[in-house]
Short mmCIF file of C-alpha atoms in Angstrom, two decimals:
data_model
loop_
_atom_site.label_atom_id
_atom_site.label_comp_id
_atom_site.label_asym_id
_atom_site.label_seq_id
_atom_site.Cartn_x
_atom_site.Cartn_y
_atom_site.Cartn_z
CA MET O 252 -1.37 -18.48 -6.99
CA THR O 253 -2.72 -21.66 -4.62
CA ASN O 254 -4.13 -18.53 -2.42
CA ALA O 255 -6.14 -17.39 -5.50
CA VAL O 256 -7.19 -20.73 -6.28
CA ALA O 257 -8.30 -21.89 -2.62
CA GLY O 258 -9.67 -18.23 -2.49
CA VAL O 259 -12.48 -19.27 -4.94
CA GLY O 260 -13.41 -22.59 -3.30
CA LEU O 261 -10.75 -24.70 -5.08
CA ALA O 262 -8.45 -27.15 -3.56
CA PRO O 263 -5.32 -24.95 -2.82
CA ASP O 264 -3.32 -26.11 -5.78
CA ALA O 265 -3.59 -26.01 -9.44
CA ALA O 266 -1.78 -27.15 -12.63
CA MET O 267 0.82 -24.48 -12.94
CA VAL O 268 3.96 -24.30 -15.05
CA THR O 269 6.22 -22.12 -12.80
CA PHE O 270 9.67 -19.92 -14.53
CA PRO O 271 11.90 -17.67 -12.77
CA ILE O 272 10.72 -13.97 -13.27
CA GLU O 273 13.75 -13.02 -15.41
CA MET O 274 11.45 -14.96 -18.46
CA PHE O 275 8.63 -12.64 -17.89
CA LEU O 276 10.93 -9.31 -18.51
CA PRO O 277 10.95 -7.53 -21.78
CA GLY O 278 13.53 -9.18 -24.17
CA SER O 279 13.63 -12.37 -22.05
CA ASP O 280 14.73 -15.78 -23.29
CA ILE O 281 11.63 -17.61 -23.61
CA SER O 282 13.14 -20.88 -25.19
CA PRO O 283 12.22 -22.53 -21.57
CA VAL O 284 8.44 -22.79 -23.20
CA GLU O 285 9.62 -25.37 -25.49
CA THR O 286 11.87 -27.24 -23.23
CA ARG O 287 9.11 -27.46 -20.61
CA LYS O 288 6.23 -27.89 -22.98
CA ARG O 289 5.70 -31.31 -21.41
CA GLU O 290 4.68 -29.71 -18.35
CA PHE O 291 2.34 -27.74 -20.03
CA TYR O 292 0.90 -30.84 -21.72
CA ASP O 293 0.82 -32.68 -18.75
CA GLY O 294 -1.21 -30.13 -16.70
CA LEU O 295 -3.74 -30.57 -19.34
CA THR O 296 -3.73 -34.09 -19.08
CA ARG O 297 -1.88 -35.88 -16.34
CA TRP O 298 -2.10 -33.48 -13.21
CA ARG O 299 -4.10 -34.33 -10.14
CA SER O 300 -5.22 -32.49 -7.01
CA ALA O 301 -3.44 -33.41 -4.02
CA PHE O 302 -6.43 -32.59 -1.86
CA ALA O 303 -10.17 -33.94 -1.62
CA CYS O 304 -13.23 -32.42 -1.69
CA ASP O 305 -14.07 -32.60 1.70
CA GLY O 306 -15.70 -28.94 3.26
CA ALA O 307 -14.46 -26.83 5.71
CA GLY O 308 -11.98 -28.31 8.50
CA GLU O 309 -11.44 -27.16 12.20
CA ALA O 310 -7.77 -26.26 12.89
CA PRO O 311 -6.71 -28.43 15.93
CA MET O 312 -5.24 -26.85 19.39
CA ILE O 313 -1.70 -26.85 19.37
CA ARG O 314 0.44 -28.08 22.51
CA VAL O 315 3.77 -27.14 23.29
CA GLN O 316 5.74 -28.35 26.34
CA GLY O 317 8.72 -26.98 27.81
CA THR O 318 11.04 -26.78 31.25
CA SER O 319 9.68 -23.29 32.43
CA VAL O 320 7.16 -20.63 31.98
CA GLU O 321 10.19 -18.89 29.67
CA ASP O 322 11.13 -22.05 27.99
CA THR O 323 7.85 -22.91 27.04
CA PHE O 324 6.68 -19.29 25.61
CA THR O 325 9.70 -19.27 23.69
CA ARG O 326 9.03 -23.27 22.41
CA ALA O 327 5.68 -21.78 21.47
CA ASN O 328 7.05 -18.65 19.61
CA HIS O 329 9.65 -20.43 17.70
CA LEU O 330 6.94 -22.90 16.47
CA MET O 331 4.64 -20.18 15.34
CA LEU O 332 7.66 -18.68 13.20
CA ALA O 333 8.10 -21.98 11.94
CA ASN O 334 4.71 -22.27 10.88
CA ARG O 335 4.87 -19.02 9.43
CA TRP O 336 2.27 -17.46 11.66
CA GLY O 337 4.01 -14.09 12.90
CA ASP O 338 5.54 -11.18 12.02
CA GLY O 339 9.31 -11.73 13.80
CA LEU O 340 7.93 -9.72 17.01
CA PRO O 341 7.31 -11.60 20.03
CA LEU O 342 3.96 -13.09 20.23
CA TRP O 343 1.21 -13.93 22.76
CA PRO O 344 0.32 -17.66 22.26
CA PRO O 345 -3.66 -17.36 21.61
CA THR O 346 -4.29 -19.79 24.27
CA ARG O 347 -7.99 -20.57 24.86
CA GLU O 348 -7.64 -18.51 28.17
CA ARG O 349 -6.50 -15.26 26.43
CA ALA O 350 -8.71 -15.64 23.63
CA ASP O 351 -11.77 -16.06 25.56
CA TRP O 352 -10.89 -12.79 27.28
CA ILE O 353 -10.24 -11.15 24.31
CA LEU O 354 -13.93 -12.65 23.30
CA GLY O 355 -15.47 -10.79 26.31
CA GLY O 356 -15.23 -7.51 23.76
CA ALA O 357 -17.39 -9.38 20.98
CA ALA O 358 -20.88 -8.18 20.40
CA GLN O 359 -21.65 -11.04 18.50
CA PRO O 360 -21.34 -15.22 19.06
CA ARG O 361 -18.00 -16.33 18.73
CA GLY O 362 -18.89 -18.35 15.80
CA ARG O 363 -20.07 -15.76 13.28
CA ARG O 364 -18.64 -15.90 10.52
CA LEU O 365 -17.85 -12.49 8.78
CA GLY O 366 -16.80 -14.03 5.55
CA THR O 367 -13.46 -15.73 4.12
CA PHE O 368 -10.46 -13.95 3.80
CA PRO O 369 -8.74 -13.05 0.48
CA PRO O 370 -6.92 -14.87 -1.61
CA ARG O 371 -6.55 -17.89 0.32
CA GLY O 372 -10.14 -18.01 1.56
CA GLY O 373 -9.37 -18.80 5.42
CA VAL O 374 -12.82 -18.70 6.89
CA THR O 375 -12.96 -15.77 9.27
CA THR O 376 -15.26 -15.52 12.30
CA VAL O 377 -15.57 -13.44 15.32
CA GLU O 378 -13.20 -15.79 17.18
CA SER O 379 -10.38 -15.84 14.21
CA CYS O 380 -10.24 -11.82 14.97
CA ALA O 381 -10.16 -12.67 18.94
CA ILE O 382 -7.49 -15.40 18.34
CA ALA O 383 -5.32 -12.64 15.97
CA LEU O 384 -5.86 -10.02 18.70
CA ALA O 385 -4.60 -11.96 21.84
CA MET O 386 -1.48 -12.94 19.35
CA ALA O 387 -0.72 -8.94 18.92
CA GLY O 388 -1.19 -8.24 22.51
CA GLY O 389 -4.50 -6.81 21.88
CA ARG O 390 -7.45 -6.17 24.89
CA PRO O 391 -11.08 -7.13 24.62
CA GLU O 392 -12.33 -3.66 24.71
CA TYR O 393 -10.33 -3.31 21.08
CA LEU O 394 -12.28 -6.19 19.54
CA PRO O 395 -15.11 -4.01 18.34
CA VAL O 396 -12.94 -2.12 16.44
CA LEU O 397 -10.72 -5.15 14.56
CA VAL O 398 -14.32 -6.56 13.89
CA ALA O 399 -15.36 -3.71 12.12
CA VAL O 400 -12.21 -3.67 10.50
CA VAL O 401 -12.68 -7.06 9.23
CA ALA O 402 -16.15 -6.83 7.98
CA ALA O 403 -14.72 -3.78 5.59
CA PHE O 404 -11.37 -5.47 4.70
CA LEU O 405 -13.65 -8.72 3.22
CA ASP O 406 -16.40 -6.03 1.54
CA ALA O 407 -15.38 -6.69 -1.91
CA ALA O 408 -15.64 -3.04 -2.37
CA SER O 409 -12.42 -2.57 -0.63
CA GLY O 410 -10.31 -4.22 -3.27
CA SER O 411 -8.57 -6.30 -0.85
CA GLU O 412 -8.50 -9.10 -2.88
CA GLN O 413 -5.80 -7.91 -5.13
CA LEU O 414 -4.13 -5.71 -3.00
CA GLN O 415 -3.36 -8.99 -0.61
CA ALA O 416 -1.43 -10.17 -3.36
CA ALA O 417 -0.04 -7.27 -5.64
CA SER O 418 3.40 -6.14 -5.74
CA GLY O 419 2.32 -2.52 -4.97
CA SER O 420 3.28 -2.74 -0.91
CA ALA O 421 -0.58 -1.66 -0.32
CA PHE O 422 -1.30 -1.39 3.70
CA PRO O 423 -4.47 -0.91 5.24
CA VAL O 424 -5.30 2.23 6.61
CA VAL O 425 -8.03 2.81 9.30
CA ILE O 426 -9.56 5.88 10.27
CA VAL O 427 -11.94 5.83 13.49
CA ASN O 428 -14.21 8.06 14.61
CA GLY O 429 -16.42 8.63 17.22
CA PRO O 430 -16.18 8.26 21.40
CA ILE O 431 -14.50 4.96 20.86
CA GLY O 432 -11.54 6.11 19.95
CA ALA O 433 -10.80 8.16 23.46
CA GLN O 434 -12.25 5.13 25.29
CA ILE O 435 -10.08 2.69 24.03
CA ARG O 436 -7.16 4.97 23.97
CA LEU O 437 -6.52 4.77 20.39
CA ASN O 438 -4.27 7.90 19.44
CA ALA O 439 -5.04 11.01 17.74
CA GLY O 440 -2.64 13.17 18.39
CA PHE O 441 1.39 13.08 18.54
CA GLY O 442 2.95 10.30 16.98
CA CYS O 443 -0.59 8.83 16.30
CA LEU O 444 0.72 6.43 13.31
CA GLY O 445 3.67 5.15 15.80
CA PRO O 446 4.13 3.57 18.95
CA ASP O 447 2.83 5.00 21.95
CA PRO O 448 2.45 2.91 25.34
CA GLN O 449 -0.36 5.63 26.48
CA ARG O 450 -2.35 4.81 23.65
CA PRO O 451 -1.53 1.59 22.72
CA ALA O 452 -4.79 0.40 20.71
CA GLY O 453 -4.02 1.40 17.05
CA ALA O 454 -0.44 -1.06 17.09
CA SER O 455 -2.54 -3.99 18.49
CA ILE O 456 -5.67 -3.74 16.14
CA GLY O 457 -3.47 -3.15 13.55
CA ARG O 458 -1.05 -5.85 13.79
CA ALA O 459 -4.02 -8.54 14.76
CA LEU O 460 -5.27 -7.50 11.11
CA ARG O 461 -1.83 -8.16 9.61
CA LEU O 462 -1.60 -11.72 11.04
CA LEU O 463 -5.43 -12.51 10.08
CA GLN O 464 -3.81 -11.21 6.24
CA GLN O 465 -1.00 -13.29 6.65
CA ASN O 466 -2.48 -16.61 8.61
CA LEU O 467 -5.95 -16.80 7.38
CA GLY O 468 -5.47 -14.66 3.93
CA GLY O 469 -2.08 -16.18 2.91
CA ALA O 470 -0.31 -13.07 2.47
CA LEU O 471 3.30 -14.12 3.23
CA PRO O 472 6.13 -12.37 1.57
CA GLY O 473 7.37 -13.65 -1.76
CA ILE O 474 4.62 -16.53 -1.55
CA GLY O 475 1.13 -14.72 -1.03
CA THR O 476 2.02 -11.49 -1.50
CA MET O 477 4.53 -10.11 -4.29
CA ALA O 478 4.89 -6.82 -2.22
CA ASN O 479 8.09 -5.64 -3.02
CA TYR O 480 8.69 -3.55 0.11
CA GLY O 481 5.71 -3.89 2.49
CA GLY O 482 6.15 -1.15 4.15
CA MET O 483 3.96 -0.22 7.32
CA ARG O 484 2.79 -3.64 7.49
CA TYR O 485 4.03 -4.92 11.17
CA THR O 486 1.13 -2.49 12.50
CA ASN O 487 -0.84 -1.24 9.26
CA VAL O 488 -2.09 2.20 10.17
CA VAL O 489 -5.04 2.70 12.68
CA PHE O 490 -5.87 5.81 14.42
CA ALA O 491 -9.18 7.96 15.40
CA GLU O 492 -9.50 11.51 14.10
CA ASP O 493 -8.98 14.60 16.31
CA GLU O 494 -12.52 15.40 16.34
CA ALA O 495 -12.04 17.46 19.88
CA ASN O 496 -9.84 19.59 17.57
CA LEU O 497 -12.10 19.84 14.29
CA PRO O 498 -13.12 23.23 13.47
CA SER O 499 -16.38 24.40 13.94
CA GLY O 500 -18.56 23.40 11.12
CA TRP O 501 -15.91 20.94 10.04
CA THR O 502 -17.60 17.23 10.01
CA PRO O 503 -15.59 13.92 11.05
CA HIS O 504 -14.60 12.01 8.24
CA GLY O 505 -17.12 8.87 8.79
CA THR O 506 -20.06 11.49 8.72
CA GLU O 507 -18.74 12.83 5.45
CA ARG O 508 -17.66 9.93 3.57
CA HIS O 509 -19.98 7.24 4.89
CA GLY O 510 -22.88 9.32 6.07
CA PHE O 511 -22.71 8.19 9.55
CA ALA O 512 -24.24 10.46 12.32
CA PRO O 513 -21.98 12.52 14.20
CA GLY O 514 -20.82 10.84 17.41
CA THR O 515 -21.11 7.58 15.94
CA SER O 516 -18.36 5.27 16.47
CA SER O 517 -17.45 3.81 13.20
CA ILE O 518 -14.34 2.83 11.06
CA SER O 519 -13.43 3.57 7.71
CA LEU O 520 -11.09 1.63 5.76
CA ALA O 521 -8.64 2.67 2.55
CA PHE O 522 -5.70 1.18 1.16
CA ALA O 523 -2.13 3.37 0.96
CA ASN O 524 0.95 2.54 -0.38
CA GLY O 525 3.18 5.43 1.14
CA VAL O 526 3.72 7.89 3.68
CA THR O 527 5.31 11.20 3.01
CA ASN O 528 5.70 14.33 5.71
CA ILE O 529 5.23 17.55 4.35
CA ARG O 530 6.49 20.65 6.16
CA ARG O 531 3.94 23.11 5.16
CA ARG O 532 4.61 25.79 7.65
CA GLY O 533 6.46 29.11 6.46
CA ALA O 534 9.92 29.82 7.69
CA LYS O 535 9.77 33.59 7.90
CA LYS O 536 7.48 36.51 7.57
CA GLU O 537 4.14 35.18 6.24
CA THR O 538 1.03 36.30 6.99
CA PRO O 539 -1.40 33.86 7.86
CA GLU O 540 -3.17 33.77 4.33
CA GLU O 541 0.52 33.30 3.07
CA ASP O 542 1.04 30.67 5.62
CA ALA O 543 -1.97 28.75 4.46
CA LEU O 544 -1.91 29.13 0.73
CA GLN O 545 1.88 28.12 0.35
CA GLY O 546 1.27 24.90 2.68
CA MET O 547 -1.52 24.10 0.51
CA HIS O 548 0.23 24.83 -2.71
CA ARG O 549 3.26 22.42 -1.25
CA MET O 550 0.44 19.65 -0.35
CA ALA O 551 -0.39 19.68 -3.91
CA ASP O 552 2.79 19.33 -5.45
CA PHE O 553 3.40 16.06 -3.00
CA MET O 554 0.20 15.18 -4.92
CA ARG O 555 1.26 15.54 -8.29
CA VAL O 556 2.83 12.59 -9.01
CA PRO O 557 2.28 9.46 -11.40
CA ASN O 558 0.92 7.15 -9.23
CA MET O 559 -0.31 4.28 -11.38
CA PRO O 560 -1.13 2.10 -8.70
CA GLY O 561 -3.54 4.48 -7.47
CA LEU O 562 -5.62 4.30 -10.72
CA SER O 563 -7.21 1.33 -8.99
CA GLY O 564 -9.07 4.00 -7.13
CA TYR O 565 -9.26 6.94 -9.45
CA GLU O 566 -13.57 6.63 -10.02
CA ARG O 567 -14.31 5.51 -6.71
CA GLY O 568 -11.44 4.88 -4.04
CA THR O 569 -9.28 7.54 -3.09
CA PRO O 570 -5.89 9.25 -4.24
CA GLY O 571 -4.93 9.22 -0.60
CA ILE O 572 -5.37 10.74 2.92
CA LEU O 573 -4.13 13.76 3.89
CA MET O 574 -3.84 14.32 7.55
CA ILE O 575 -3.52 17.61 9.17
CA PRO O 576 -3.28 19.22 12.61
CA GLY O 577 -6.05 20.25 14.59
CA VAL O 578 -3.93 23.62 15.15
CA VAL O 579 -3.56 23.84 11.30
CA ALA O 580 -7.44 22.77 10.42
CA GLN O 581 -8.44 25.49 13.33
CA THR O 582 -6.15 28.46 11.62
CA MET O 583 -7.34 27.57 8.31
CA ALA O 584 -11.04 27.09 9.22
CA GLY O 585 -10.62 30.79 10.37
CA LEU O 586 -9.38 31.94 7.14
CA GLY O 587 -12.62 30.75 5.59
CA TRP O 588 -11.25 27.13 4.52
CA THR O 589 -13.36 24.38 4.72
CA LYS O 590 -12.77 20.45 3.89
CA ALA O 591 -14.59 20.66 0.84
CA SER O 592 -12.51 23.75 -0.33
CA ILE O 593 -9.03 22.32 0.35
CA ARG O 594 -10.25 19.38 -1.78
CA GLU O 595 -11.33 21.31 -4.79
CA PHE O 596 -7.76 23.22 -4.35
CA LEU O 597 -5.68 20.19 -3.89
CA TRP O 598 -7.94 18.73 -6.85
CA GLU O 599 -7.43 21.58 -9.11
CA HIS O 600 -3.30 21.90 -8.10
CA SER O 601 -2.59 18.02 -8.53
CA LYS O 602 -3.62 17.78 -12.09
CA ILE O 603 -0.38 16.53 -14.26
CA PRO O 604 0.13 17.64 -17.80
CA VAL O 605 -0.59 14.99 -20.47
CA ALA O 606 2.89 15.24 -21.87
CA GLU O 607 4.51 14.48 -18.59
CA LEU O 608 2.50 11.78 -18.14
CA ARG O 609 3.28 10.61 -21.96
CA ARG O 610 7.08 10.96 -21.14
CA ALA O 611 6.35 8.55 -18.29
CA GLY O 612 4.48 6.04 -20.07
CA CYS O 613 1.17 6.37 -17.95
CA PRO O 614 -0.95 6.25 -20.40
CA ALA O 615 -0.56 2.63 -21.45
CA TRP O 616 -1.63 1.84 -17.72
CA ILE O 617 -4.65 4.28 -17.80
CA GLU O 618 -5.61 2.80 -21.16
CA ILE O 619 -5.76 -0.92 -19.75
CA ASP O 620 -7.68 -0.10 -16.71
CA ALA O 621 -11.07 -1.84 -15.61
CA SER O 622 -12.90 1.71 -14.98
CA LYS O 623 -13.95 3.10 -18.11
CA VAL O 624 -14.34 6.76 -16.23
CA THR O 625 -10.37 5.90 -15.75
CA ARG O 626 -9.92 5.03 -19.44
CA GLU O 627 -11.43 8.14 -20.36
CA SER O 628 -9.72 10.41 -18.16
CA ILE O 629 -6.73 10.38 -20.62
CA ALA O 630 -8.57 12.47 -22.58
CA LEU O 631 -8.18 15.45 -19.70
CA ASP O 632 -5.13 17.68 -19.93
CA PRO O 633 -4.07 18.22 -17.34
CA TRP O 634 -5.12 15.05 -16.16
CA PRO O 635 -6.60 15.15 -12.41
CA ILE O 636 -4.96 12.35 -10.18
CA THR O 637 -8.54 11.44 -9.06
CA VAL O 638 -11.92 12.07 -11.13
CA SER O 639 -13.56 14.09 -8.44
CA PRO O 640 -12.07 16.16 -5.46
CA ASP O 641 -14.54 14.41 -3.37
CA ASN O 642 -12.39 11.20 -3.28
CA PHE O 643 -9.48 12.84 -1.22
CA VAL O 644 -9.94 11.92 2.02
CA ILE O 645 -8.90 14.50 4.75
CA VAL O 646 -8.73 14.13 8.53
CA VAL O 647 -7.66 16.25 11.43
CA ALA O 648 -4.89 14.12 13.47
CA GLY O 649 -1.44 14.68 14.55
CA GLY O 650 -0.94 16.84 17.72
CA GLY O 651 -1.18 20.16 18.39
CA HIS O 652 1.99 21.39 16.56
CA PRO O 653 1.43 23.58 13.08
CA THR O 654 4.46 22.57 11.04
CA ASN O 655 3.71 19.16 9.16
CA SER O 656 1.20 17.29 7.53
CA TYR O 657 0.65 13.96 6.58
CA TRP O 658 -0.19 11.93 3.08
CA LEU O 659 -0.91 8.66 2.80
CA GLN O 660 -0.42 7.90 -1.05
CA GLY O 661 -3.61 5.79 -2.43
CA TYR O 662 -3.90 2.44 -3.60
CA SER O 663 -7.29 1.94 -3.02
CA PRO O 664 -10.10 0.85 -5.04
CA GLY O 665 -12.63 1.89 -2.44
CA VAL O 666 -13.11 3.48 0.96
CA VAL O 667 -15.09 1.31 3.07
CA GLY O 668 -17.14 2.22 6.24
CA ARG O 669 -18.60 0.14 8.96
CA PRO O 670 -20.44 1.29 12.04
CA ILE O 671 -18.63 -0.57 15.39
CA GLU O 672 -21.10 -2.61 17.26
CA LEU O 673 -20.31 -2.78 21.04
CA PRO O 674 -21.00 -5.01 23.64
CA SER O 675 -23.01 -4.93 26.82
CA SER O 676 -19.80 -5.13 28.56
CA PHE O 677 -18.16 -2.44 27.30
CA GLU O 678 -18.13 -0.31 29.89
CA ARG O 679 -16.86 -2.66 32.53
CA LEU O 680 -14.06 -3.64 29.94
CA LEU O 681 -13.18 0.29 30.02
CA ALA O 682 -12.89 0.02 33.73
CA ASP O 683 -10.96 -2.87 33.71
CA ALA O 684 -8.59 -1.12 31.35
CA ASP O 685 -8.41 1.55 33.75
CA ARG O 686 -7.30 -0.81 36.42
CA ASP O 687 -5.01 -2.58 34.27
CA LEU O 688 -3.23 0.43 32.37
CA GLY O 689 -3.87 3.29 34.93
CA PRO O 690 -6.21 6.34 34.10
CA ARG O 691 -6.35 7.69 30.57
CA MET C 500 7.01 -29.33 32.60
CA VAL C 501 4.89 -26.75 31.49
CA THR C 502 2.41 -27.30 29.02
CA LEU C 503 1.07 -24.08 26.85
CA GLU C 504 -1.92 -25.07 24.52
CA PHE C 505 -3.33 -22.73 22.01
CA HIS C 506 -5.20 -22.10 18.94
CA ASP C 507 -3.77 -22.70 15.09
CA PRO C 508 -4.23 -19.25 14.12
CA SER C 509 -4.44 -20.32 10.12
CA GLY C 510 -8.14 -21.50 10.91
CA ALA C 511 -9.89 -23.48 8.53
CA ILE C 512 -10.37 -23.22 4.50
CA GLU C 513 -13.41 -24.78 2.39
CA VAL C 514 -13.04 -26.80 -0.62
CA LYS C 515 -16.19 -26.30 -2.34
CA GLN C 516 -15.45 -27.94 -5.39
CA PRO C 517 -13.30 -30.02 -7.43
CA HIS C 518 -10.47 -29.20 -10.09
CA ALA C 519 -11.76 -29.49 -13.73
CA SER C 520 -10.76 -33.12 -14.71
CA ARG C 521 -8.03 -33.39 -17.17
CA ILE C 522 -8.76 -34.33 -20.96
CA ALA C 523 -7.40 -38.11 -21.65
CA SER C 524 -5.00 -36.81 -24.53
CA LEU C 525 -4.79 -33.60 -26.86
CA GLU C 526 -5.19 -35.23 -30.04
CA GLY C 527 -7.93 -33.80 -31.66
CA LYS C 528 -9.29 -31.43 -29.16
CA ARG C 529 -9.86 -27.94 -28.83
CA ILE C 530 -7.61 -25.75 -26.33
CA GLY C 531 -7.99 -21.82 -25.69
CA PHE C 532 -5.82 -19.13 -23.95
CA VAL C 533 -7.18 -16.86 -21.59
CA SER C 534 -4.87 -14.01 -21.34
CA ASN C 535 -3.85 -11.07 -19.00
CA GLU C 536 -1.95 -9.66 -21.84
CA GLN C 537 1.10 -9.17 -19.42
CA TRP C 538 4.42 -10.53 -18.19
CA GLN C 539 5.38 -11.38 -21.82
CA ALA C 540 2.09 -12.99 -22.57
CA TYR C 541 1.82 -12.08 -26.51
CA ARG C 542 5.30 -13.53 -26.74
CA MET C 543 4.89 -16.75 -24.64
CA LEU C 544 1.54 -18.17 -25.28
CA PRO C 545 1.48 -17.91 -29.07
CA ARG C 546 4.96 -19.91 -28.98
CA LEU C 547 3.02 -22.62 -26.95
CA LYS C 548 0.14 -22.47 -29.52
CA ALA C 549 2.68 -23.31 -31.95
CA LEU C 550 4.42 -26.10 -30.12
CA LEU C 551 0.70 -27.55 -29.28
CA GLU C 552 -0.17 -27.78 -33.21
CA ALA C 553 3.14 -29.10 -34.23
CA ASP C 554 3.16 -31.79 -31.80
CA PHE C 555 -0.48 -32.93 -31.64
CA PRO C 556 -2.47 -34.06 -34.64
CA GLY C 557 -5.98 -32.52 -35.12
CA ILE C 558 -5.39 -30.14 -32.22
CA GLU C 559 -7.37 -26.89 -32.74
CA VAL C 560 -5.65 -23.84 -30.56
CA LEU C 561 -7.78 -20.78 -30.44
CA PRO C 562 -6.21 -17.47 -31.61
CA ILE C 563 -4.86 -16.07 -28.38
CA ASP C 564 -7.16 -12.81 -28.81
CA ALA C 565 -10.18 -15.45 -28.95
CA PHE C 566 -11.31 -14.18 -25.34
CA PRO C 567 -11.35 -10.87 -23.57
CA GLN C 568 -7.99 -10.22 -22.36
CA GLY C 569 -6.68 -8.32 -19.58
CA ASN C 570 -6.71 -8.64 -15.79
CA ALA C 571 -9.87 -6.31 -15.58
CA VAL C 572 -11.66 -8.63 -17.68
CA ILE C 573 -10.54 -12.25 -17.63
CA GLY C 574 -12.05 -13.16 -14.30
CA SER C 575 -15.50 -11.90 -15.03
CA GLU C 576 -18.59 -14.18 -15.72
CA GLU C 577 -18.73 -12.52 -19.26
CA THR C 578 -15.29 -14.24 -20.05
CA ALA C 579 -16.30 -17.51 -18.44
CA ALA C 580 -19.57 -17.78 -20.57
CA LEU C 581 -17.61 -16.92 -23.49
CA VAL C 582 -15.05 -20.06 -22.94
CA LYS C 583 -17.86 -22.18 -22.47
CA GLU C 584 -19.89 -21.09 -25.53
CA SER C 585 -16.56 -21.91 -27.14
CA GLY C 586 -17.11 -25.30 -27.05
CA VAL C 587 -13.28 -25.58 -25.73
CA ASP C 588 -11.81 -28.73 -23.97
CA ALA C 589 -9.51 -27.13 -22.18
CA VAL C 590 -7.76 -23.63 -21.53
CA ILE C 591 -4.43 -22.27 -20.25
CA ILE C 592 -4.70 -19.20 -18.26
CA GLY C 593 -1.35 -16.81 -18.27
CA ASN C 594 0.94 -14.93 -17.47
CA ALA C 595 1.02 -15.21 -14.02
CA ALA C 596 -2.80 -14.14 -14.04
#
């Protein structure tokens, strides 16, 4: 709550009367409202903010001393955890030297303001991104991607202000299109959502975003974010679309959803709250047509669920991101499937009978949604999980193996795109990476 | 000794405006509620309304539904304008909103 107050420009405190969660549950004993009524009265009459109205303040540099490099590094990590600046994994202390090295990847001045990070309202600059990327083990050539991602995150259309604090465990999903993916070693193939020493960029960029969410945005578990589970949040999800394996005639996601010209390096940001592996391949003597169709039904079946957090993206966001491997996309394209026809199929076959929605109490959530379009959707039977097939995000990624697809269940009021701005030094940064990490 | 100096990653925040000043007392004042209609607000806020009316002579506490309710609308400029137009001296926002 204090994050939210700070985020609108007020001092980071508020007159609050707080109670244990049990009092907010159905059938609870609410007598503490009476026994603690004086606190309400005082909040209206006697309370005073502990903070002065003094504008923005610059954070000081931190100094740590130890008996050796090892000892000093350890003390620095302990200090960062004690200050709640970390994620529990080892951090690179963001020294001036390391942050400046990262800033070598900046296409904008270091002080360029990107906005304030919700809900706490931490002032966010290109330098803030570099500091987070330094802590996360990043490299300069990753910074252009992170800056674009943060710009999208801070766009109100992303819904990040709500999702930062909400209990539904939303995590950002970043899809990168264009040549920059391969250039900075961002994975589009096998294991693209997990650790990969050959293509490590996604982990650092996603981890840096998470650190910004916490350190500037205040999204600390149980304090600033009430996410019950917080899955996928160590590194969030950052991967590239496997454009090299897009079937002929299929357009990259960045072009399709955001209108960027093919070949443009860009990012697309959405939020998800679940990950599901779908074994889509057949097991016996299916024809290619049967294999494709049965796999499509299996995917639609996974989507046909009452995902009430997903209502926030019903009109303008996405019900989720479907990842299919290039080899599957090419097979399906050979059978006549397009991204559009896949979307149409999924939309049609993921509809839920309203009787099932009523049994599960879903209409109450639909009826209180902010969107008129969403509220009125309850008249549809069967009920489509999103207003339009166009809202499904379909990307080609995941390695040359035909068995599985992946469904990132949406909790995403919007899907926000940004082109990636590159520094003039970018080619040199890539050469430095080849020197440091070996050839791509 | 080895010294390591590094950036504070929590950055800066801006305090652009002060909180509303408090009222001197509740006697004879007009109080409103802005409710998100969740987390038992439909029980707790009426209880608080009754307590205020019992404890402070001349107080006027507006009905719980005097302003638009629900998370989707209580943060809007329209709701803020309605609160201002109502002439309330103070508002209580709940629950967990």
